[in-house]
PDB file of C-alpha atoms in Angstrom:
ATOM      1  CA  ALA A   1       0.034   0.117   0.000  1.00  0.00           C
ATOM      2  CA  GLN A   2       1.248   3.352  -0.694  1.00  0.00           C
ATOM      3  CA  LYS A   3       2.034   5.744   2.087  1.00  0.00           C
ATOM      4  CA  VAL A   4       3.507   9.246   2.523  1.00  0.00           C
ATOM      5  CA  THR A   5       5.336  10.489   5.868  1.00  0.00           C
ATOM      6  CA  GLN A   6       5.852  14.015   6.610  1.00  0.00           C
ATOM      7  CA  ALA A   7       7.600  13.721   9.833  1.00  0.00           C
ATOM      8  CA  GLN A   8       7.863  17.190  10.730  1.00  0.00           C
ATOM      9  CA  THR A   9       4.386  18.454  12.066  1.00  0.00           C
ATOM     10  CA  GLU A  10       5.624  21.958  12.531  1.00  0.00           C
ATOM     11  CA  ILE A  11       8.530  23.902  11.697  1.00  0.00           C
ATOM     12  CA  SER A  12       9.231  27.544  12.690  1.00  0.00           C
ATOM     13  CA  VAL A  13      11.834  29.583  11.193  1.00  0.00           C
ATOM     14  CA  VAL A  14      12.774  33.429  11.191  1.00  0.00           C
ATOM     15  CA  GLU A  15      12.594  35.248   7.796  1.00  0.00           C
ATOM     16  CA  LYS A  16      15.227  34.611   5.237  1.00  0.00           C
ATOM     17  CA  GLU A  17      16.296  31.495   6.895  1.00  0.00           C
ATOM     18  CA  ASP A  18      16.343  28.452   4.480  1.00  0.00           C
ATOM     19  CA  VAL A  19      13.931  25.756   5.729  1.00  0.00           C
ATOM     20  CA  THR A  20      13.638  22.060   4.206  1.00  0.00           C
ATOM     21  CA  LEU A  21      10.240  20.321   4.448  1.00  0.00           C
ATOM     22  CA  ASP A  22      10.696  16.523   4.180  1.00  0.00           C
ATOM     23  CA  CYS A  23       8.706  14.010   2.310  1.00  0.00           C
ATOM     24  CA  VAL A  24       9.313  10.124   2.375  1.00  0.00           C
ATOM     25  CA  TYR A  25       7.015   7.846   0.547  1.00  0.00           C
ATOM     26  CA  GLU A  26       6.441   4.121  -0.002  1.00  0.00           C
ATOM     27  CA  THR A  27       4.908   2.403  -3.044  1.00  0.00           C
ATOM     28  CA  ARG A  28       5.427  -1.055  -4.887  1.00  0.00           C
ATOM     29  CA  ASP A  29       4.820   0.655  -8.272  1.00  0.00           C
ATOM     30  CA  THR A  30       7.637   1.876 -10.564  1.00  0.00           C
ATOM     31  CA  THR A  31       5.394   4.438 -12.117  1.00  0.00           C
ATOM     32  CA  TYR A  32       4.085   6.937  -9.820  1.00  0.00           C
ATOM     33  CA  TYR A  33       3.632  10.640  -9.249  1.00  0.00           C
ATOM     34  CA  LEU A  34       4.746  12.981  -6.412  1.00  0.00           C
ATOM     35  CA  PHE A  35       2.936  16.380  -5.550  1.00  0.00           C
ATOM     36  CA  TRP A  36       3.612  19.161  -3.334  1.00  0.00           C
ATOM     37  CA  TYR A  37       0.531  21.546  -2.367  1.00  0.00           C
ATOM     38  CA  LYS A  38       0.350  24.701  -0.133  1.00  0.00           C
ATOM     39  CA  GLN A  39      -2.303  25.515   2.097  1.00  0.00           C
ATOM     40  CA  PRO A  40      -2.014  29.087   3.285  1.00  0.00           C
ATOM     41  CA  PRO A  41      -3.951  30.478   6.231  1.00  0.00           C
ATOM     42  CA  SER A  42      -6.831  31.336   4.048  1.00  0.00           C
ATOM     43  CA  GLY A  43      -7.589  27.469   3.496  1.00  0.00           C
ATOM     44  CA  GLU A  44      -7.344  26.924  -0.308  1.00  0.00           C
ATOM     45  CA  LEU A  45      -5.135  24.372  -1.452  1.00  0.00           C
ATOM     46  CA  VAL A  46      -2.657  25.305  -4.197  1.00  0.00           C
ATOM     47  CA  PHE A  47      -0.810  23.141  -6.254  1.00  0.00           C
ATOM     48  CA  LEU A  48       3.132  23.676  -6.319  1.00  0.00           C
ATOM     49  CA  ILE A  49       4.666  20.891  -8.409  1.00  0.00           C
ATOM     50  CA  ARG A  50       4.280  17.296  -9.707  1.00  0.00           C
ATOM     51  CA  ARG A  51       7.099  14.896 -10.606  1.00  0.00           C
ATOM     52  CA  ASN A  52       6.831  11.515 -12.113  1.00  0.00           C
ATOM     53  CA  SER A  53       8.932   8.603 -11.167  1.00  0.00           C
ATOM     54  CA  PHE A  54      11.153   8.514 -14.265  1.00  0.00           C
ATOM     55  CA  ASP A  55      12.249  12.142 -13.585  1.00  0.00           C
ATOM     56  CA  GLU A  56      14.836  12.471 -11.043  1.00  0.00           C
ATOM     57  CA  GLN A  57      16.105  15.932 -11.950  1.00  0.00           C
ATOM     58  CA  ASN A  58      15.714  18.528  -9.043  1.00  0.00           C
ATOM     59  CA  GLU A  59      13.338  21.301  -9.901  1.00  0.00           C
ATOM     60  CA  ILE A  60      14.185  24.854  -9.053  1.00  0.00           C
ATOM     61  CA  SER A  61      11.421  27.779  -9.101  1.00  0.00           C
ATOM     62  CA  GLY A  62      12.525  31.054  -7.873  1.00  0.00           C
ATOM     63  CA  ARG A  63      12.886  30.467  -3.965  1.00  0.00           C
ATOM     64  CA  TYR A  64      11.474  26.880  -4.126  1.00  0.00           C
ATOM     65  CA  SER A  65      13.340  23.933  -4.983  1.00  0.00           C
ATOM     66  CA  TRP A  66      12.681  20.202  -4.807  1.00  0.00           C
ATOM     67  CA  ASN A  67      14.852  17.353  -4.520  1.00  0.00           C
ATOM     68  CA  PHE A  68      13.739  13.938  -5.570  1.00  0.00           C
ATOM     69  CA  GLN A  69      15.857  10.815  -4.592  1.00  0.00           C
ATOM     70  CA  LYS A  70      14.561   7.555  -5.610  1.00  0.00           C
ATOM     71  CA  SER A  71      17.441   5.859  -3.804  1.00  0.00           C
ATOM     72  CA  THR A  72      15.919   7.156  -0.292  1.00  0.00           C
ATOM     73  CA  SER A  73      12.193   7.390  -1.437  1.00  0.00           C
ATOM     74  CA  SER A  74      12.282  11.089  -0.798  1.00  0.00           C
ATOM     75  CA  PHE A  75      10.764  14.176  -2.352  1.00  0.00           C
ATOM     76  CA  ASN A  76      11.880  17.102  -0.291  1.00  0.00           C
ATOM     77  CA  PHE A  77      11.000  20.695  -0.547  1.00  0.00           C
ATOM     78  CA  THR A  78      13.382  23.558   0.274  1.00  0.00           C
ATOM     79  CA  ILE A  79      12.488  27.228   0.688  1.00  0.00           C
ATOM     80  CA  THR A  80      15.390  29.608   0.105  1.00  0.00           C
ATOM     81  CA  ALA A  81      15.360  32.946   1.993  1.00  0.00           C
ATOM     82  CA  SER A  82      11.769  32.268   3.686  1.00  0.00           C
ATOM     83  CA  GLN A  83       9.329  35.035   3.762  1.00  0.00           C
ATOM     84  CA  VAL A  84       6.379  35.530   5.965  1.00  0.00           C
ATOM     85  CA  VAL A  85       3.893  34.618   3.148  1.00  0.00           C
ATOM     86  CA  ASP A  86       5.508  31.375   3.043  1.00  0.00           C
ATOM     87  CA  SER A  87       3.703  30.438   6.346  1.00  0.00           C
ATOM     88  CA  ALA A  88       1.356  27.656   5.339  1.00  0.00           C
ATOM     89  CA  VAL A  89       0.825  23.889   5.823  1.00  0.00           C
ATOM     90  CA  TYR A  90       2.366  21.944   3.086  1.00  0.00           C
ATOM     91  CA  PHE A  91       1.306  18.779   1.841  1.00  0.00           C
ATOM     92  CA  CYS A  92       3.257  16.020   0.029  1.00  0.00           C
ATOM     93  CA  ALA A  93       1.276  13.654  -1.943  1.00  0.00           C
ATOM     94  CA  LEU A  94       1.641  10.333  -3.885  1.00  0.00           C
ATOM     95  CA  SER A  95      -0.166   8.733  -6.619  1.00  0.00           C
ATOM     96  CA  ASP A  96       0.229   5.430  -8.289  1.00  0.00           C
ATOM     97  CA  VAL A  97      -2.018   2.654  -9.658  1.00  0.00           C
ATOM     98  CA  SER A  98      -1.888   0.223  -6.944  1.00  0.00           C
ATOM     99  CA  GLY A  99      -4.393  -2.292  -7.256  1.00  0.00           C
ATOM    100  CA  GLY A 100      -5.891  -0.564 -10.441  1.00  0.00           C
ATOM    101  CA  SER A 101      -7.037   2.279  -8.222  1.00  0.00           C
ATOM    102  CA  TYR A 102      -6.091   5.808  -8.543  1.00  0.00           C
ATOM    103  CA  ILE A 103      -6.332   7.193  -5.046  1.00  0.00           C
ATOM    104  CA  PRO A 104      -3.816   9.940  -4.288  1.00  0.00           C
ATOM    105  CA  THR A 105      -2.339   9.628  -0.714  1.00  0.00           C
ATOM    106  CA  PHE A 106      -1.507  12.794   1.193  1.00  0.00           C
ATOM    107  CA  GLY A 107       0.863  13.225   3.920  1.00  0.00           C
ATOM    108  CA  ARG A 108      -0.416  14.668   7.116  1.00  0.00           C
ATOM    109  CA  GLY A 109       1.355  17.893   6.443  1.00  0.00           C
ATOM    110  CA  THR A 110       3.920  20.323   7.671  1.00  0.00           C
ATOM    111  CA  SER A 111       3.103  23.608   9.121  1.00  0.00           C
ATOM    112  CA  LEU A 112       5.538  26.025   8.388  1.00  0.00           C
ATOM    113  CA  ILE A 113       5.652  29.416  10.428  1.00  0.00           C
ATOM    114  CA  VAL A 114       7.640  31.950   9.174  1.00  0.00           C
ATOM    115  CA  HIS A 115       8.354  34.838  11.686  1.00  0.00           C
ATOM    116  CA  PRO A 116       9.056  38.344  10.789  1.00  0.00           C
TER     117      PRO A 116
ATOM    118  CA  GLU B   1     -12.001  31.758 -14.776  1.00  0.00           C
ATOM    119  CA  ALA B   2     -11.179  28.173 -14.383  1.00  0.00           C
ATOM    120  CA  GLN B   3     -12.213  26.989 -10.944  1.00  0.00           C
ATOM    121  CA  VAL B   4     -13.988  24.520  -8.788  1.00  0.00           C
ATOM    122  CA  THR B   5     -16.789  25.796  -6.640  1.00  0.00           C
ATOM    123  CA  GLN B   6     -18.242  24.484  -3.741  1.00  0.00           C
ATOM    124  CA  ASN B   7     -21.635  25.219  -1.820  1.00  0.00           C
ATOM    125  CA  PRO B   8     -22.186  25.850   0.953  1.00  0.00           C
ATOM    126  CA  ARG B   9     -19.038  27.084   2.377  1.00  0.00           C
ATOM    127  CA  TYR B  10     -20.214  26.835   6.040  1.00  0.00           C
ATOM    128  CA  LEU B  11     -22.869  24.354   7.313  1.00  0.00           C
ATOM    129  CA  ILE B  12     -23.958  23.645  10.638  1.00  0.00           C
ATOM    130  CA  THR B  13     -26.466  20.724  11.053  1.00  0.00           C
ATOM    131  CA  VAL B  14     -27.976  18.090  13.406  1.00  0.00           C
ATOM    132  CA  THR B  15     -27.505  14.430  13.348  1.00  0.00           C
ATOM    133  CA  GLY B  16     -29.640  12.427  10.896  1.00  0.00           C
ATOM    134  CA  LYS B  17     -30.762  15.376   8.739  1.00  0.00           C
ATOM    135  CA  LYS B  18     -29.728  14.612   5.216  1.00  0.00           C
ATOM    136  CA  LEU B  19     -27.386  17.237   3.401  1.00  0.00           C
ATOM    137  CA  THR B  20     -25.807  17.761   0.208  1.00  0.00           C
ATOM    138  CA  VAL B  21     -22.612  19.646  -0.640  1.00  0.00           C
ATOM    139  CA  THR B  22     -22.440  20.747  -4.309  1.00  0.00           C
ATOM    140  CA  CYS B  23     -19.309  20.728  -6.442  1.00  0.00           C
ATOM    141  CA  SER B  24     -18.753  21.961  -9.873  1.00  0.00           C
ATOM    142  CA  GLN B  25     -15.783  22.564 -12.128  1.00  0.00           C
ATOM    143  CA  ASN B  26     -15.467  24.494 -15.603  1.00  0.00           C
ATOM    144  CA  MET B  27     -12.560  23.046 -16.881  1.00  0.00           C
ATOM    145  CA  ASN B  28     -13.853  19.845 -18.495  1.00  0.00           C
ATOM    146  CA  HIS B  29     -12.002  17.659 -16.396  1.00  0.00           C
ATOM    147  CA  GLU B  30     -12.693  13.914 -16.163  1.00  0.00           C
ATOM    148  CA  TYR B  31     -11.592  13.278 -12.711  1.00  0.00           C
ATOM    149  CA  MET B  32     -13.256  14.392  -9.831  1.00  0.00           C
ATOM    150  CA  SER B  33     -12.793  13.684  -5.975  1.00  0.00           C
ATOM    151  CA  TRP B  34     -13.847  14.550  -2.364  1.00  0.00           C
ATOM    152  CA  TYR B  35     -11.428  14.780   0.593  1.00  0.00           C
ATOM    153  CA  ARG B  36     -11.943  15.567   4.208  1.00  0.00           C
ATOM    154  CA  GLN B  37      -9.412  17.279   6.209  1.00  0.00           C
ATOM    155  CA  ASP B  38      -9.017  16.687  10.084  1.00  0.00           C
ATOM    156  CA  PRO B  39      -6.430  17.950  12.332  1.00  0.00           C
ATOM    157  CA  GLY B  40      -3.563  15.728  12.304  1.00  0.00           C
ATOM    158  CA  LEU B  41      -4.555  13.452   9.565  1.00  0.00           C
ATOM    159  CA  GLY B  42      -4.126  15.423   6.587  1.00  0.00           C
ATOM    160  CA  LEU B  43      -6.449  15.015   3.344  1.00  0.00           C
ATOM    161  CA  ARG B  44      -8.261  11.617   3.111  1.00  0.00           C
ATOM    162  CA  GLN B  45     -10.191  10.882  -0.111  1.00  0.00           C
ATOM    163  CA  ILE B  46     -13.831   9.873   0.301  1.00  0.00           C
ATOM    164  CA  TYR B  47     -14.890   9.099  -3.187  1.00  0.00           C
ATOM    165  CA  TYR B  48     -13.567   9.727  -6.837  1.00  0.00           C
ATOM    166  CA  SER B  49     -14.926   9.489 -10.223  1.00  0.00           C
ATOM    167  CA  MET B  50     -13.182   9.052 -13.390  1.00  0.00           C
ATOM    168  CA  ASN B  51     -15.904  10.079 -15.707  1.00  0.00           C
ATOM    169  CA  VAL B  52     -19.670  10.342 -15.771  1.00  0.00           C
ATOM    170  CA  GLU B  53     -21.355   7.506 -14.215  1.00  0.00           C
ATOM    171  CA  VAL B  54     -18.119   6.201 -12.984  1.00  0.00           C
ATOM    172  CA  THR B  55     -17.496   6.445  -9.207  1.00  0.00           C
ATOM    173  CA  ASP B  56     -15.419   4.671  -6.616  1.00  0.00           C
ATOM    174  CA  LYS B  57     -14.608   4.431  -3.126  1.00  0.00           C
ATOM    175  CA  GLY B  58     -11.594   6.174  -1.680  1.00  0.00           C
ATOM    176  CA  ASP B  59      -9.987   5.727   1.828  1.00  0.00           C
ATOM    177  CA  VAL B  60     -13.005   6.842   3.844  1.00  0.00           C
ATOM    178  CA  PRO B  61     -16.291   6.316   2.158  1.00  0.00           C
ATOM    179  CA  GLU B  62     -18.422   5.153   5.014  1.00  0.00           C
ATOM    180  CA  GLY B  63     -21.530   7.486   5.457  1.00  0.00           C
ATOM    181  CA  TYR B  64     -21.245   9.156   2.222  1.00  0.00           C
ATOM    182  CA  LYS B  65     -22.534   8.989  -1.245  1.00  0.00           C
ATOM    183  CA  VAL B  66     -21.822  10.701  -4.423  1.00  0.00           C
ATOM    184  CA  SER B  67     -23.121  10.887  -7.985  1.00  0.00           C
ATOM    185  CA  ARG B  68     -21.657  11.738 -11.357  1.00  0.00           C
ATOM    186  CA  LYS B  69     -24.516  12.669 -13.740  1.00  0.00           C
ATOM    187  CA  GLU B  70     -22.750  15.419 -15.604  1.00  0.00           C
ATOM    188  CA  LYS B  71     -19.125  15.740 -16.204  1.00  0.00           C
ATOM    189  CA  ARG B  72     -19.153  19.195 -14.346  1.00  0.00           C
ATOM    190  CA  ASN B  73     -20.850  18.266 -11.225  1.00  0.00           C
ATOM    191  CA  PHE B  74     -19.984  15.846  -8.317  1.00  0.00           C
ATOM    192  CA  PRO B  75     -22.133  16.321  -5.241  1.00  0.00           C
ATOM    193  CA  LEU B  76     -21.489  14.770  -2.010  1.00  0.00           C
ATOM    194  CA  ILE B  77     -24.406  13.532   0.270  1.00  0.00           C
ATOM    195  CA  LEU B  78     -24.677  12.627   3.644  1.00  0.00           C
ATOM    196  CA  GLU B  79     -27.814  10.584   4.139  1.00  0.00           C
ATOM    197  CA  SER B  80     -27.689  10.473   8.037  1.00  0.00           C
ATOM    198  CA  PRO B  81     -24.869  12.925   9.121  1.00  0.00           C
ATOM    199  CA  SER B  82     -23.177  12.081  12.478  1.00  0.00           C
ATOM    200  CA  PRO B  83     -20.733  14.106  14.556  1.00  0.00           C
ATOM    201  CA  ASN B  84     -17.636  12.004  13.375  1.00  0.00           C
ATOM    202  CA  GLN B  85     -18.176  13.947   9.984  1.00  0.00           C
ATOM    203  CA  THR B  86     -17.799  17.094  11.272  1.00  0.00           C
ATOM    204  CA  SER B  87     -14.846  18.124   8.896  1.00  0.00           C
ATOM    205  CA  LEU B  88     -13.451  20.312   6.473  1.00  0.00           C
ATOM    206  CA  TYR B  89     -14.389  18.970   3.042  1.00  0.00           C
ATOM    207  CA  PHE B  90     -12.593  19.659  -0.398  1.00  0.00           C
ATOM    208  CA  CYS B  91     -13.866  18.718  -3.881  1.00  0.00           C
ATOM    209  CA  ALA B  92     -11.134  18.642  -6.479  1.00  0.00           C
ATOM    210  CA  SER B  93     -10.781  18.014 -10.251  1.00  0.00           C
ATOM    211  CA  SER B  94      -7.918  17.051 -12.501  1.00  0.00           C
ATOM    212  CA  LEU B  95      -7.744  16.414 -16.440  1.00  0.00           C
ATOM    213  CA  GLU B  96      -7.688  12.780 -15.828  1.00  0.00           C
ATOM    214  CA  ARG B  97      -7.288  10.161 -12.999  1.00  0.00           C
ATOM    215  CA  GLY B  98      -5.046  11.026 -10.258  1.00  0.00           C
ATOM    216  CA  HIS B  99      -1.943  11.503 -11.857  1.00  0.00           C
ATOM    217  CA  ASN B 100      -2.466  15.060 -12.772  1.00  0.00           C
ATOM    218  CA  GLU B 101      -2.347  18.028 -10.564  1.00  0.00           C
ATOM    219  CA  GLN B 102      -5.590  18.569  -8.667  1.00  0.00           C
ATOM    220  CA  PHE B 103      -7.436  21.926  -8.720  1.00  0.00           C
ATOM    221  CA  PHE B 104      -9.247  22.217  -5.197  1.00  0.00           C
ATOM    222  CA  GLY B 105     -12.519  23.965  -4.369  1.00  0.00           C
ATOM    223  CA  PRO B 106     -12.546  26.613  -1.555  1.00  0.00           C
ATOM    224  CA  GLY B 107     -13.662  24.047   1.026  1.00  0.00           C
ATOM    225  CA  THR B 108     -16.784  23.457   3.047  1.00  0.00           C
ATOM    226  CA  ARG B 109     -16.776  23.430   6.804  1.00  0.00           C
ATOM    227  CA  LEU B 110     -19.446  20.987   8.223  1.00  0.00           C
ATOM    228  CA  THR B 111     -20.436  20.687  11.732  1.00  0.00           C
ATOM    229  CA  VAL B 112     -22.743  18.201  12.687  1.00  0.00           C
ATOM    230  CA  LEU B 113     -24.306  18.596  16.290  1.00  0.00           C
TER     231      LEU B 113
END
Protein backbone atom coordinates (compact mmCIF):
# COMPACT_ATOMS: atom_id res chain seq x y z
CA ALA A 1 0.00 0.00 0.00
CA GLN A 2 1.18 3.49 -0.70
CA LYS A 3 2.16 5.75 2.13
CA VAL A 4 3.46 9.28 2.55
CA THR A 5 5.26 10.39 5.69
CA GLN A 6 5.87 13.99 6.60
CA ALA A 7 7.64 13.58 9.89
CA GLN A 8 7.83 17.30 10.67
CA THR A 9 4.51 18.38 12.11
CA GLU A 10 5.50 21.99 12.56
CA ILE A 11 8.56 24.05 11.67
CA SER A 12 9.20 27.54 12.93
CA VAL A 13 11.83 29.78 11.31
CA VAL A 14 12.73 33.42 11.15
CA GLU A 15 12.41 35.28 7.89
CA LYS A 16 15.31 34.82 5.45
CA GLU A 17 16.24 31.44 6.86
CA ASP A 18 16.33 28.47 4.51
CA VAL A 19 14.01 25.61 5.42
CA THR A 20 13.55 22.08 4.14
CA LEU A 21 10.32 20.13 4.40
CA ASP A 22 10.79 16.38 4.30
CA CYS A 23 8.64 13.88 2.46
CA VAL A 24 9.24 10.13 2.43
CA TYR A 25 7.03 7.83 0.43
CA GLU A 26 6.34 4.13 0.00
CA THR A 27 5.01 2.44 -3.10
CA ARG A 28 5.40 -0.86 -4.89
CA ASP A 29 4.79 0.67 -8.29
CA THR A 30 7.57 1.67 -10.63
CA THR A 31 5.37 4.37 -12.13
CA TYR A 32 4.09 6.95 -9.74
CA TYR A 33 3.67 10.69 -9.29
CA LEU A 34 4.65 12.94 -6.44
CA PHE A 35 3.11 16.29 -5.61
CA TRP A 36 3.46 19.20 -3.26
CA TYR A 37 0.51 21.42 -2.33
CA LYS A 38 0.39 24.55 -0.21
CA GLN A 39 -2.46 25.49 2.11
CA PRO A 40 -2.08 29.09 3.33
CA PRO A 41 -4.04 30.36 6.34
CA SER A 42 -6.90 31.33 4.04
CA GLY A 43 -7.53 27.59 3.58
CA GLU A 44 -7.38 26.95 -0.14
CA LEU A 45 -5.12 24.25 -1.52
CA VAL A 46 -2.65 25.31 -4.17
CA PHE A 47 -0.68 22.99 -6.42
CA LEU A 48 3.08 23.58 -6.39
CA ILE A 49 4.74 20.78 -8.32
CA ARG A 50 4.31 17.32 -9.84
CA ARG A 51 7.10 14.84 -10.46
CA ASN A 52 6.89 11.44 -12.14
CA SER A 53 9.00 8.53 -11.03
CA PHE A 54 11.11 8.55 -14.16
CA ASP A 55 12.27 12.10 -13.78
CA GLU A 56 14.76 12.51 -10.95
CA GLN A 57 15.95 15.88 -12.07
CA ASN A 58 15.74 18.43 -9.31
CA GLU A 59 13.53 21.42 -9.92
CA ILE A 60 13.96 25.04 -8.97
CA SER A 61 11.29 27.68 -9.17
CA GLY A 62 12.36 30.98 -7.72
CA ARG A 63 12.98 30.47 -4.01
CA TYR A 64 11.46 26.97 -4.14
CA SER A 65 13.39 23.84 -4.98
CA TRP A 66 12.61 20.16 -4.87
CA ASN A 67 14.99 17.25 -4.39
CA PHE A 68 13.68 13.91 -5.64
CA GLN A 69 15.77 10.90 -4.65
CA LYS A 70 14.44 7.45 -5.54
CA SER A 71 17.27 5.77 -3.64
CA THR A 72 15.89 7.12 -0.38
CA SER A 73 12.23 7.40 -1.51
CA SER A 74 12.22 11.06 -0.67
CA PHE A 75 10.87 14.18 -2.30
CA ASN A 76 12.00 17.08 -0.16
CA PHE A 77 11.02 20.70 -0.57
CA THR A 78 13.34 23.60 0.24
CA ILE A 79 12.41 27.23 0.57
CA THR A 80 15.38 29.57 0.32
CA ALA A 81 15.29 32.89 2.14
CA SER A 82 11.87 32.23 3.62
CA GLN A 83 9.29 34.99 3.83
CA VAL A 84 6.27 35.51 6.05
CA VAL A 85 4.03 34.77 3.06
CA ASP A 86 5.47 31.25 3.00
CA SER A 87 3.66 30.50 6.25
CA ALA A 88 1.29 27.67 5.39
CA VAL A 89 0.66 23.99 5.72
CA TYR A 90 2.46 22.04 3.04
CA PHE A 91 1.27 18.65 1.87
CA CYS A 92 3.23 16.03 0.00
CA ALA A 93 1.18 13.52 -1.99
CA LEU A 94 1.75 10.31 -3.93
CA SER A 95 -0.35 8.86 -6.72
CA ASP A 96 0.22 5.41 -8.16
CA VAL A 97 -1.91 2.68 -9.69
CA SER A 98 -1.81 0.19 -6.85
CA GLY A 99 -4.46 -2.42 -7.44
CA GLY A 100 -5.83 -0.51 -10.38
CA SER A 101 -7.12 2.32 -8.25
CA TYR A 102 -6.11 5.93 -8.48
CA ILE A 103 -6.29 7.14 -4.94
CA PRO A 104 -3.79 9.88 -4.25
CA THR A 105 -2.37 9.59 -0.76
CA PHE A 106 -1.51 12.73 1.13
CA GLY A 107 0.89 13.12 3.98
CA ARG A 108 -0.39 14.68 7.18
CA GLY A 109 1.17 17.99 6.31
CA THR A 110 3.90 20.21 7.74
CA SER A 111 2.92 23.53 9.20
CA LEU A 112 5.54 26.14 8.41
CA ILE A 113 5.57 29.32 10.45
CA VAL A 114 7.83 32.10 9.28
CA HIS A 115 8.36 34.85 11.83
CA PRO A 116 9.26 38.36 10.74
CA GLU B 1 -11.94 31.84 -14.85
CA ALA B 2 -11.05 28.17 -14.38
CA GLN B 3 -12.32 27.08 -11.01
CA VAL B 4 -13.92 24.53 -8.75
CA THR B 5 -16.85 25.80 -6.74
CA GLN B 6 -18.43 24.30 -3.67
CA ASN B 7 -21.60 25.16 -1.81
CA PRO B 8 -22.25 25.81 0.92
CA ARG B 9 -18.98 27.08 2.34
CA TYR B 10 -20.17 26.67 5.90
CA LEU B 11 -22.87 24.42 7.27
CA ILE B 12 -24.06 23.59 10.75
CA THR B 13 -26.59 20.79 10.95
CA VAL B 14 -27.94 18.18 13.32
CA THR B 15 -27.45 14.45 13.45
CA GLY B 16 -29.51 12.56 10.93
CA LYS B 17 -30.59 15.47 8.73
CA LYS B 18 -29.69 14.65 5.14
CA LEU B 19 -27.49 17.17 3.37
CA THR B 20 -25.80 17.67 0.04
CA VAL B 21 -22.64 19.61 -0.69
CA THR B 22 -22.43 20.61 -4.31
CA CYS B 23 -19.27 20.72 -6.39
CA SER B 24 -18.88 22.06 -9.88
CA GLN B 25 -15.90 22.58 -12.18
CA ASN B 26 -15.69 24.48 -15.44
CA MET B 27 -12.49 22.98 -16.83
CA ASN B 28 -14.02 19.94 -18.55
CA HIS B 29 -12.01 17.69 -16.24
CA GLU B 30 -12.73 13.99 -16.25
CA TYR B 31 -11.51 13.22 -12.76
CA MET B 32 -13.21 14.57 -9.66
CA SER B 33 -12.88 13.64 -6.03
CA TRP B 34 -13.91 14.52 -2.49
CA TYR B 35 -11.58 14.78 0.48
CA ARG B 36 -12.00 15.46 4.13
CA GLN B 37 -9.37 17.24 6.15
CA ASP B 38 -9.06 16.64 9.85
CA PRO B 39 -6.41 17.98 12.24
CA GLY B 40 -3.36 15.76 12.32
CA LEU B 41 -4.72 13.45 9.64
CA GLY B 42 -4.10 15.43 6.48
CA LEU B 43 -6.36 14.92 3.50
CA ARG B 44 -8.19 11.67 3.05
CA GLN B 45 -10.08 10.78 -0.07
CA ILE B 46 -13.75 9.90 0.33
CA TYR B 47 -14.87 9.10 -3.22
CA TYR B 48 -13.59 9.73 -6.68
CA SER B 49 -14.96 9.64 -10.19
CA MET B 50 -13.01 9.01 -13.35
CA ASN B 51 -15.85 10.11 -15.62
CA VAL B 52 -19.60 10.45 -15.90
CA GLU B 53 -21.42 7.57 -14.18
CA VAL B 54 -18.12 6.13 -12.94
CA THR B 55 -17.52 6.50 -9.22
CA ASP B 56 -15.45 4.56 -6.73
CA LYS B 57 -14.63 4.54 -3.06
CA GLY B 58 -11.62 6.26 -1.64
CA ASP B 59 -10.06 5.64 1.75
CA VAL B 60 -12.95 6.77 3.94
CA PRO B 61 -16.27 6.29 2.09
CA GLU B 62 -18.46 5.17 5.00
CA GLY B 63 -21.43 7.44 5.56
CA TYR B 64 -21.11 9.23 2.22
CA LYS B 65 -22.63 8.95 -1.23
CA VAL B 66 -21.77 10.61 -4.50
CA SER B 67 -23.12 10.79 -8.00
CA ARG B 68 -21.71 11.91 -11.34
CA LYS B 69 -24.57 12.48 -13.74
CA GLU B 70 -22.85 15.32 -15.53
CA LYS B 71 -19.18 15.87 -16.17
CA ARG B 72 -19.04 19.19 -14.36
CA ASN B 73 -20.90 18.25 -11.16
CA PHE B 74 -19.98 15.88 -8.36
CA PRO B 75 -22.20 16.32 -5.30
CA LEU B 76 -21.39 14.78 -1.94
CA ILE B 77 -24.37 13.41 -0.05
CA LEU B 78 -24.58 12.66 3.65
CA GLU B 79 -27.78 10.67 4.10
CA SER B 80 -27.65 10.63 7.89
CA PRO B 81 -24.84 12.84 9.16
CA SER B 82 -23.18 12.06 12.46
CA PRO B 83 -20.87 14.17 14.64
CA ASN B 84 -17.80 12.25 13.45
CA GLN B 85 -18.42 13.71 10.02
CA THR B 86 -17.68 17.16 11.33
CA SER B 87 -14.78 18.17 9.12
CA LEU B 88 -13.46 20.40 6.36
CA TYR B 89 -14.40 19.03 2.97
CA PHE B 90 -12.68 19.70 -0.33
CA CYS B 91 -13.78 18.88 -3.82
CA ALA B 92 -11.09 18.55 -6.46
CA SER B 93 -10.82 17.97 -10.17
CA SER B 94 -8.04 17.09 -12.56
CA LEU B 95 -7.63 16.49 -16.24
CA GLU B 96 -7.67 12.73 -15.87
CA ARG B 97 -7.31 10.08 -13.21
CA GLY B 98 -5.27 10.94 -10.15
CA HIS B 99 -1.96 11.51 -11.84
CA ASN B 100 -2.43 15.09 -12.80
CA GLU B 101 -2.37 18.11 -10.57
CA GLN B 102 -5.64 18.59 -8.78
CA PHE B 103 -7.56 21.83 -8.62
CA PHE B 104 -9.32 22.22 -5.31
CA GLY B 105 -12.49 24.00 -4.38
CA PRO B 106 -12.48 26.52 -1.51
CA GLY B 107 -13.66 23.98 1.05
CA THR B 108 -16.84 23.41 3.03
CA ARG B 109 -16.68 23.47 6.79
CA LEU B 110 -19.33 21.13 8.13
CA THR B 111 -20.37 20.86 11.75
CA VAL B 112 -22.76 18.10 12.78
CA LEU B 113 -24.28 18.59 16.23
